[in-house]
Short mmCIF file of C-alpha atoms in Angstrom, two decimals:
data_model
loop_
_atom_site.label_atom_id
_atom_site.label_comp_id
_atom_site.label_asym_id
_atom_site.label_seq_id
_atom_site.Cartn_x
_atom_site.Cartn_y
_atom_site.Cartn_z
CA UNK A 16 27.17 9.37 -12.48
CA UNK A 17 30.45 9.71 -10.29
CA UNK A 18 29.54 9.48 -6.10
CA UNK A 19 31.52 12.55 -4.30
CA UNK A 20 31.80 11.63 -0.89
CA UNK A 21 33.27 13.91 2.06
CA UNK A 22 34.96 12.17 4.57
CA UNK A 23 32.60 10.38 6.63
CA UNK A 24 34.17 10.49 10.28
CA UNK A 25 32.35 13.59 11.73
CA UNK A 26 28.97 12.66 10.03
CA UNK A 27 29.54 9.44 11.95
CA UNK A 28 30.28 10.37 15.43
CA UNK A 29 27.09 12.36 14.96
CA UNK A 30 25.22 9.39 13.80
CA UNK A 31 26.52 6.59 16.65
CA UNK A 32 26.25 9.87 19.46
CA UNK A 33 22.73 10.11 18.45
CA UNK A 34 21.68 6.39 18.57
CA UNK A 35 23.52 6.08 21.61
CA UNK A 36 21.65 8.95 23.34
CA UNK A 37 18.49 7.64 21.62
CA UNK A 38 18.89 4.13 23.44
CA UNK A 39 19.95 5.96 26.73
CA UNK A 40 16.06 7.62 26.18
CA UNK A 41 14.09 4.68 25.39
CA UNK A 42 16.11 2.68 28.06
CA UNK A 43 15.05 5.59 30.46
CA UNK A 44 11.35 5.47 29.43
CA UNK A 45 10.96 1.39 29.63
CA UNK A 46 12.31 1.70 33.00
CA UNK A 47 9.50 3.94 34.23
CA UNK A 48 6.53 1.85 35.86
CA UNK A 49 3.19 2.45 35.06
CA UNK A 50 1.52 4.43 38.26
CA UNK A 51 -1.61 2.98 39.95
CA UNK A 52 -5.07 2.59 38.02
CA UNK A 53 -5.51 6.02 40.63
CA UNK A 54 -3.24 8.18 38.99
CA UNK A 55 -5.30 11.26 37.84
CA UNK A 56 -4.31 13.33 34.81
CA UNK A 57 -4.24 16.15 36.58
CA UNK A 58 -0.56 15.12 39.19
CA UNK A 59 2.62 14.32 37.72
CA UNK A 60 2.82 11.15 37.37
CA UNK A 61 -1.13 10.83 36.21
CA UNK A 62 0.02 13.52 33.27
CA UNK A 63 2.87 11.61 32.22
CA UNK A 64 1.50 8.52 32.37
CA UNK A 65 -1.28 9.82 30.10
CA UNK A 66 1.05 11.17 27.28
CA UNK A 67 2.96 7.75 27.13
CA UNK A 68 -0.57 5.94 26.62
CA UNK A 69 -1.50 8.60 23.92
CA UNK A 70 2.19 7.85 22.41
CA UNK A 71 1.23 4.27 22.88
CA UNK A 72 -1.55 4.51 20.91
CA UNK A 73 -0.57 6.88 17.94
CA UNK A 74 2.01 4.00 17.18
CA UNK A 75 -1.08 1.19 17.36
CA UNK A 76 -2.81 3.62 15.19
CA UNK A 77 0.25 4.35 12.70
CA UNK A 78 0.75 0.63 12.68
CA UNK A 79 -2.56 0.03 11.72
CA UNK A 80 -2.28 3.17 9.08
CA UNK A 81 -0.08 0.82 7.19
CA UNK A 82 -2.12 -2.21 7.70
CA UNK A 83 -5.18 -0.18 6.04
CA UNK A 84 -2.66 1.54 3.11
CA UNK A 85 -1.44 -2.08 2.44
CA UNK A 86 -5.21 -3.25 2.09
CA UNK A 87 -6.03 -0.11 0.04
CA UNK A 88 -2.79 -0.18 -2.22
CA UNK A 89 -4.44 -4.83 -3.29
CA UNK A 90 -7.99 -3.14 -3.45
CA UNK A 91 -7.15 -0.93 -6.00
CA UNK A 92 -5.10 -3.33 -7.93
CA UNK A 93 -7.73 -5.93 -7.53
CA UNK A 94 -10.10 -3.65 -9.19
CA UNK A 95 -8.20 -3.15 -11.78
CA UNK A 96 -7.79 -6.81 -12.39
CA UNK A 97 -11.27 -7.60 -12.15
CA UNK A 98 -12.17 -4.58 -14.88
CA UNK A 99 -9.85 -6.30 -16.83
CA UNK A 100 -11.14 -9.26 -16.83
CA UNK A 101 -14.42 -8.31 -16.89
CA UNK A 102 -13.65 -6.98 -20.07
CA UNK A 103 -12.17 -10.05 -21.27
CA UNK A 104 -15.13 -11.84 -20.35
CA UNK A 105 -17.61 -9.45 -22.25
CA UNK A 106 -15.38 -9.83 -25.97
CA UNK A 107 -15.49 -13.32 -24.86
CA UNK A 108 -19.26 -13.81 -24.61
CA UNK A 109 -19.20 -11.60 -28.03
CA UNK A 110 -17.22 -13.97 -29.87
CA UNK A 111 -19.29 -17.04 -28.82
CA UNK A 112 -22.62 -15.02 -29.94
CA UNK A 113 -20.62 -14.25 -33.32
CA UNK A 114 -19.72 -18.02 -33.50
CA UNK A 115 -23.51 -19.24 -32.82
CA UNK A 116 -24.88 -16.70 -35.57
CA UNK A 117 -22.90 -18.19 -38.04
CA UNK A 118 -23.99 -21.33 -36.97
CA UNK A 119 -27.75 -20.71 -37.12
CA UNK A 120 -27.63 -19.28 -40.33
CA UNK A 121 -25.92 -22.50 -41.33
CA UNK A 122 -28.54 -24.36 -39.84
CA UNK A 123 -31.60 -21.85 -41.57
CA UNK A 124 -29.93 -22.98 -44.90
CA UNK A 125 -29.94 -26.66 -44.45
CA UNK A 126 -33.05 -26.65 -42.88
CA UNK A 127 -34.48 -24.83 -46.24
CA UNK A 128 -32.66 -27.26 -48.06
CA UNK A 129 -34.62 -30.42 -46.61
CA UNK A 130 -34.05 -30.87 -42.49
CA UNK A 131 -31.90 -30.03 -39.66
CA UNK A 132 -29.13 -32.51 -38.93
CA UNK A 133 -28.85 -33.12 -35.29
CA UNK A 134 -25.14 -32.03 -35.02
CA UNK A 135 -26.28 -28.78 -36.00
CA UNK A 136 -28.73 -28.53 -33.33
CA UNK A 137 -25.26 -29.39 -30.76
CA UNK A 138 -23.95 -26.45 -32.24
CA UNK A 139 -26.85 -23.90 -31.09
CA UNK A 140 -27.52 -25.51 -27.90
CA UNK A 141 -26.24 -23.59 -24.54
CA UNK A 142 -23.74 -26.42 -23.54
CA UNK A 143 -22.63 -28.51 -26.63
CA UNK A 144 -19.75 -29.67 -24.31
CA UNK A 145 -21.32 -33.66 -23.50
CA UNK A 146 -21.59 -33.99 -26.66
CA UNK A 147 -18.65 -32.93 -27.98
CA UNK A 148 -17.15 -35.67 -26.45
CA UNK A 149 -18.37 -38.45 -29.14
CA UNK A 150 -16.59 -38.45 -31.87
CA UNK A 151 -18.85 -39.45 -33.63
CA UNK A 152 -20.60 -35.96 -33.64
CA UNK A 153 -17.90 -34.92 -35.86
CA UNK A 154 -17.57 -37.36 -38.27
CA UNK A 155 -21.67 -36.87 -38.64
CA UNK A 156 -20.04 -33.12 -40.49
CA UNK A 157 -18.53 -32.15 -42.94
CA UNK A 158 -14.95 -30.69 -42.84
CA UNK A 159 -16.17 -26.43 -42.98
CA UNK A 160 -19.00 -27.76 -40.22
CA UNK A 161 -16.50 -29.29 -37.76
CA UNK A 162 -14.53 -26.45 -38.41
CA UNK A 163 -17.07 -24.61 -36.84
CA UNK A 164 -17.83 -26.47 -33.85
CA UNK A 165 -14.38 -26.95 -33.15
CA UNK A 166 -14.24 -23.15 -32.97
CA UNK A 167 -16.80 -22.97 -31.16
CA UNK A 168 -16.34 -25.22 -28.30
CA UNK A 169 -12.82 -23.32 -27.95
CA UNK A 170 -14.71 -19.72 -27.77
CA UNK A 171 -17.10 -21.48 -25.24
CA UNK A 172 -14.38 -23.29 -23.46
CA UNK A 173 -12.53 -19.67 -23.30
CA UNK A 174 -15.53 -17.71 -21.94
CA UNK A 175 -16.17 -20.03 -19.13
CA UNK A 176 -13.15 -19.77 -17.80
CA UNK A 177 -12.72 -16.15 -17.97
CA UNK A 178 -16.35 -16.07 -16.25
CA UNK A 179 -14.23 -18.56 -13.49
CA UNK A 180 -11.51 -15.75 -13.04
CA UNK A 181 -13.35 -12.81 -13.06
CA UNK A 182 -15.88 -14.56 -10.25
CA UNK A 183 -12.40 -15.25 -8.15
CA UNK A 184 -11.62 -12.11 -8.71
CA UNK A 185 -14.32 -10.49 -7.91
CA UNK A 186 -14.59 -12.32 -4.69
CA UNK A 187 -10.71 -11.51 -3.50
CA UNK A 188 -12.04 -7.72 -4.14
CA UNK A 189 -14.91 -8.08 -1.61
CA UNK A 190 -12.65 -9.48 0.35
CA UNK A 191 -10.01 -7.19 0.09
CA UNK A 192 -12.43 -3.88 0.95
CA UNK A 193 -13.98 -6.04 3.87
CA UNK A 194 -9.70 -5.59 5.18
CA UNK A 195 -9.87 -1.92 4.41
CA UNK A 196 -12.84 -0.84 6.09
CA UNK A 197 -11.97 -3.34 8.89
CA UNK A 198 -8.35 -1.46 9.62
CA UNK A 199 -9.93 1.69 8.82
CA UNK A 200 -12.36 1.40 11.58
CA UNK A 201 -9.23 0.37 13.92
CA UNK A 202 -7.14 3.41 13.22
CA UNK A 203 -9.72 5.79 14.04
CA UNK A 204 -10.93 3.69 17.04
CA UNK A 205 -7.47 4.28 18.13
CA UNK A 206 -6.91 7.69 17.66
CA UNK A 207 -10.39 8.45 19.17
CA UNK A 208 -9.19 6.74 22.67
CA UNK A 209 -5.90 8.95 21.87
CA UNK A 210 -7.75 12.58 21.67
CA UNK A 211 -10.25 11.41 24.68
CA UNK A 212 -6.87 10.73 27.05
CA UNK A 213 -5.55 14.10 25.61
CA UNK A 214 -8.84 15.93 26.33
CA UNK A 215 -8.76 14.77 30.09
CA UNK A 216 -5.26 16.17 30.34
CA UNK A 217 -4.92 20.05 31.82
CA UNK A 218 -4.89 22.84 29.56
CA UNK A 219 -1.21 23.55 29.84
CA UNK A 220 -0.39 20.41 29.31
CA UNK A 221 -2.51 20.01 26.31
CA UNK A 222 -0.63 23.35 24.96
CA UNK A 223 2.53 22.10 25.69
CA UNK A 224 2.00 18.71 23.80
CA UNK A 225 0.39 20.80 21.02
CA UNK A 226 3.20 22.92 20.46
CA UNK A 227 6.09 19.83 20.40
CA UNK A 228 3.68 18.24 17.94
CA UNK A 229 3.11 21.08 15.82
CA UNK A 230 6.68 22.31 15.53
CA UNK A 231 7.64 21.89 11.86
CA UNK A 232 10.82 22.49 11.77
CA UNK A 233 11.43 25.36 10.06
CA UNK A 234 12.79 28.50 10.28
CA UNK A 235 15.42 28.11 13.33
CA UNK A 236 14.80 24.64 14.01
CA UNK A 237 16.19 23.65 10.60
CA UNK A 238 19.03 21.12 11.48
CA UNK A 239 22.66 21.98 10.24
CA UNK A 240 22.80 19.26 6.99
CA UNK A 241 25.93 19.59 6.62
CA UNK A 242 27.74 18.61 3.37
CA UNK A 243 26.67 15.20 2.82
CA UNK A 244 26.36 14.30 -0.97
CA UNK A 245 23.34 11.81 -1.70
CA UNK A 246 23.68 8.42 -3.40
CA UNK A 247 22.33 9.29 -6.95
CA UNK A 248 20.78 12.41 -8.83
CA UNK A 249 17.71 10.52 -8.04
CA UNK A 250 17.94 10.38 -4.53
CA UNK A 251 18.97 14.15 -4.27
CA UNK A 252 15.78 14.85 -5.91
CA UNK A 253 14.07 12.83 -2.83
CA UNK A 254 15.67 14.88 -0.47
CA UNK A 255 14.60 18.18 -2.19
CA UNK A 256 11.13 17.27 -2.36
CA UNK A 257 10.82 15.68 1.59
CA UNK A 258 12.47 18.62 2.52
CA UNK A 259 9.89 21.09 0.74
CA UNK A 260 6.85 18.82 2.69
CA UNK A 261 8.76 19.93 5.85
CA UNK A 262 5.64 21.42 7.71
CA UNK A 263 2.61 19.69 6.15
CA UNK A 264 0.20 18.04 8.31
CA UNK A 265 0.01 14.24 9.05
CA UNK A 266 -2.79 12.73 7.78
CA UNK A 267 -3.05 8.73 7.64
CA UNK A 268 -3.81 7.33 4.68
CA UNK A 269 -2.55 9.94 2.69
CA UNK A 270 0.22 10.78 0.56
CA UNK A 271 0.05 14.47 -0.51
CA UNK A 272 0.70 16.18 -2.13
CA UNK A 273 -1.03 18.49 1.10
CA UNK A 274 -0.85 16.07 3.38
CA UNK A 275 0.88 12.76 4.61
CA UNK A 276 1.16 9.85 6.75
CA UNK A 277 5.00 8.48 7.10
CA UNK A 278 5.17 5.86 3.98
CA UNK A 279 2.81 8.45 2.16
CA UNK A 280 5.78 11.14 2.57
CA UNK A 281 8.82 9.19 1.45
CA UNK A 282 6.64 7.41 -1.77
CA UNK A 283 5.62 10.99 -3.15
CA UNK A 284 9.04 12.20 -2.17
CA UNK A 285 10.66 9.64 -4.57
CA UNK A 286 8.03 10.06 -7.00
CA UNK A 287 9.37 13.44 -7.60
CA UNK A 288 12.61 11.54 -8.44
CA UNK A 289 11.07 9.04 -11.12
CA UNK A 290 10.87 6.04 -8.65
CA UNK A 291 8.23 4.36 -7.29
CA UNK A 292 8.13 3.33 -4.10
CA UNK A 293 5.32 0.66 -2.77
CA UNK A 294 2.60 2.39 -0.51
CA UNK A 295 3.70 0.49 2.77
CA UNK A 296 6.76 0.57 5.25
CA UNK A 297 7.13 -2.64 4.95
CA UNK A 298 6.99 -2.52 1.21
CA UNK A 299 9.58 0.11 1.27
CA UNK A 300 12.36 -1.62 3.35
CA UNK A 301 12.46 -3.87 0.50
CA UNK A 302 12.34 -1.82 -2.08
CA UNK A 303 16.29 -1.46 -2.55
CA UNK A 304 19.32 -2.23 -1.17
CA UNK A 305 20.06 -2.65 2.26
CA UNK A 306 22.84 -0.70 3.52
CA UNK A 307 25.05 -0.68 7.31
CA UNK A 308 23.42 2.02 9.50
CA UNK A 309 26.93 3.24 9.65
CA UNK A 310 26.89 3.78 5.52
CA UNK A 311 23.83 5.54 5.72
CA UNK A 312 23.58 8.58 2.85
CA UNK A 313 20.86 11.12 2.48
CA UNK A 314 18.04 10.03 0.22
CA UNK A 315 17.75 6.44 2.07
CA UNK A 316 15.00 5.01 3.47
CA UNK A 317 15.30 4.33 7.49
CA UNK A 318 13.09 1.63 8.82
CA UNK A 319 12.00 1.39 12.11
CA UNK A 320 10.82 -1.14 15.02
CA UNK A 321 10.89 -4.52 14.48
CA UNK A 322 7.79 -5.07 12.23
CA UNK A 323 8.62 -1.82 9.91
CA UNK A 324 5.80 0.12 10.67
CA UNK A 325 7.35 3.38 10.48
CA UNK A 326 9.35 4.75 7.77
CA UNK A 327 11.37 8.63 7.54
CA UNK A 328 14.18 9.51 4.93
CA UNK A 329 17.62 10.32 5.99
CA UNK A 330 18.83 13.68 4.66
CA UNK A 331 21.90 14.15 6.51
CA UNK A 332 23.95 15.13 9.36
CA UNK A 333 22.16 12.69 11.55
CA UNK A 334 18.76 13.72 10.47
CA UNK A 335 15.78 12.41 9.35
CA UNK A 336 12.40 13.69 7.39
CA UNK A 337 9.21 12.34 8.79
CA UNK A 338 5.48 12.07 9.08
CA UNK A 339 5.42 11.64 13.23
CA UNK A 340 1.60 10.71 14.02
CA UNK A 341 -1.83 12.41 13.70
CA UNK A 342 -1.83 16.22 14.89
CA UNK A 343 2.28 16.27 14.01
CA UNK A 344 3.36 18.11 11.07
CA UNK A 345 6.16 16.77 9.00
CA UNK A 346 9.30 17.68 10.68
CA UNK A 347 13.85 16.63 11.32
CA UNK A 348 14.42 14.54 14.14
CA UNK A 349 17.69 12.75 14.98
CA UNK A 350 18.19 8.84 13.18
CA UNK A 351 18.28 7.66 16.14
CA UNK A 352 14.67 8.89 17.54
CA UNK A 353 13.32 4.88 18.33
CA UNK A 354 14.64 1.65 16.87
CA UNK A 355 15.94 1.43 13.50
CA UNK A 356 14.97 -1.68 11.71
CA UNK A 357 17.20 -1.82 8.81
CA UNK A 358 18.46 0.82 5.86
CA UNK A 359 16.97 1.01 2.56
CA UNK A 360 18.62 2.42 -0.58
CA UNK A 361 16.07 2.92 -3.57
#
C-alpha cells in the first residue's frame, strides 16, 4: 500500500515546541525542593508537595503494573507449557503400560509353555534400565523379544524424561505466580499510600486533582489531529480503536476492552488491527522498528523514561493516546508530556 504523506514542517514545529516546553516543565519541577518533614497538607507548599509524592508514587505503582503484567503474561504461558506437557507425559505413561501388556502376555505364554526366562522378567520389572546394559540380556532373546525390549526401554526412557520436564516446568510455574502475587501486592501497597496522601489533602484540592484526572478528553478537549496520514492500513486501524477507548477508566492490569492500564490500551488497540503486541512496555518498544522522534507518524508506539515503563500511541498533531495512572481515564496529551525513551513502529 502507497504512504501519502503531507508535508511534515508544521507537524514538526509542533512536535520539537512541545518537547521543548515539556523539558522547560520537568526542568521547573526538579528544581523545586522538597519542603520540611513540617509541611502540612493543608499550606501551599504542604499541598503541592503532597500531589508530587502521590505523582511519585502512581509512577512506582505503574512501574510495578508492568512488572506484575510481565509476570502474568510467563504465568500464563508457563501453564500452558506445563498442560502440555503434562499431557505428553500421560500418552507417555500409556504407551509404556501398552508396551508391558504385551510383554506379560508374552511372558503368560511361555510360562504355560514350560518356565519364565529371566529376560522376560527384565521386561516387566519397574526399572529394566541396569540391566539393559548387558548385552548379554539380549542375546538371551530371540529377535521379536528384543524387539520388544528395545521398544520398551525407548517408551520408558521417553516417559522419564517428559516426567523431568514437566517437574521443571511445573516448578518455573510456582515460581512464576510467587512473582505475580509478589508485584501484585506492591502495586496496591503503592497506590494505597497514594489515596491515604490524597485523603489528607483539603477538599478543594482533592476536587481539583479529581477533575484534571478525570478529564477524558472529549467533547471540546479533543486536540486538532490535523491531517497526518498513518504508516499502514494497520496502524490507522490502531488509531481508530485508541481513539474510541478515549474516556475509559485506568485500571492496572487490564487491557479492556472496559478498562485499561497504558500497555493494556495500545496491545488491544493493535489487536483491532490484526497485530499483536506483547503485554509489557518494555515488550512493546521492541516490538517494531525504531523510528527518529522527529519521523514520528500516528499509529506508533512512544516509549517513555529510561526503563520503558510507560507506553501511549501517537495519533497526530503532537498528540498522544494514553492510560495516565489509577483514577485517570484514558485521555490526548502532548508527546512531549515526560521523557520519551525511544519510537516504536509495529
Amino acid at each position: 500500500m502507497a504512504s501519502h504523506r503531507r508535508p511534515a514542517q508544521h507537524g514538526q514545529r509542533t512536535l520539537v515546541g512541545v518537547t521543548v516546553l515539556s523539558a522547560a516543565l520537568a526542568t521547573a519541577a526538579a528544581g523545586l525542593s522538597a519542603p520540611p518533614a513540617s509541611a502540612s497538607p493543608t499550606d501551599p507548599a504542604g499541598r503541592e508537595a503532597a500531589l508530587a509524592r502521590v505523582r511519585t508514587l502512581y509512577e512506582q505503582a505503574e512501574r510495578a503494573t508492568e512488572k506484575f503484567n510481565g509476570a502474568d503474561a510467563r504465568t500464563r504461558k508457563l501453564r500452558d507449557e506445563a498442560t502440555t506437557l503434562q499431557d505428553r507425559t500421560a500418552r507417555a505413561q500409556e504407551l509404556v503400560n501398552r508396551m508391558r501388556g504385551r510383554i506379560g502376555a508374552l511372558a503368560a505364554a511361555q510360562y504355560r509353555a514350560g518356565g519364565l526366562d529371566p529376560a522376560l522378567k527384565l521386561m516387566l520389572s519397574e526399572r529394566p534400565d541396569s540391566y539393559l546394559e548387558k548385552a548379554s540380556a539380549l542375546h538371551r532373546l530371540g529377535a521379536a523379544q528384543a524387539t520388544h525390549l528395545r521398544e520398551l526401554r525407548a517408551a520408558q526412557h521417553t516417559l522419564e524424561t517428559q516426567r523431568r520436564q514437566t517437574a521443571r516446568k511445573l516448578a518455573e510455574l510456582e515460581s512464576s505466580r510467587r512473582q505475580v502475587a509478589r508485584h501484585k501486592k506492591h502495586v496496591q501497597h503503592k497506590l494505597a499510600l497514594a489515596q491515604r496522601l490524597l485523603n489528607t489533602l483539603p477538599m478543594e484540592t482533592r476536587a481539583a486533582y479529581d477533575r484534571i484526572s478525570r478529564s477524558d478528553g472529549r467533547g471540546e478537549m479533543v486536540p486538532d489531529l490535523g491531517g497526518a496520514v498513518p504508516a499502514s492500513g494497520r496502524a490507522a486501524a490502531a488509531v481508530d480503536a485508541v481513539r474510541a477507548a478515549v474516556g475509559s477508566p485506568y485500571a492496572w492490569g487490564s487491557s479492556g476492552p472496559g478498562a485499561f492500564d497504558c500497555s493494556g490500551l495500545t496491545q488491544w488497540a493493535y489487536s483491532w488491527a490484526g497485530v499483536w503486541l506483547p503485554r509489557t512496555s518494555q515488550g512493546q518498544r521492541g516490538a517494531g522498528r525504531q523510528v527518529p522522534l522527529g519521523q514520528v507518524q500516528p499509529g506508533d508506539l512512544v516509549i517513555y523514561r529510561s526503563d520503558a515503563s510507560h507506553v501511549g500511541m501517537y495519533v497526530g498533531n503532537g498528540q498522544v493516546v494514553h492510560a495516565p495512572h489509577p483514577g485517570a481515564r484514558v485521555r490526548y496529551d502532548p508527546v512531549g508530556m515526560m521523557p520519551i525513551s525511544s519510537v516504536t513502529r509495529p
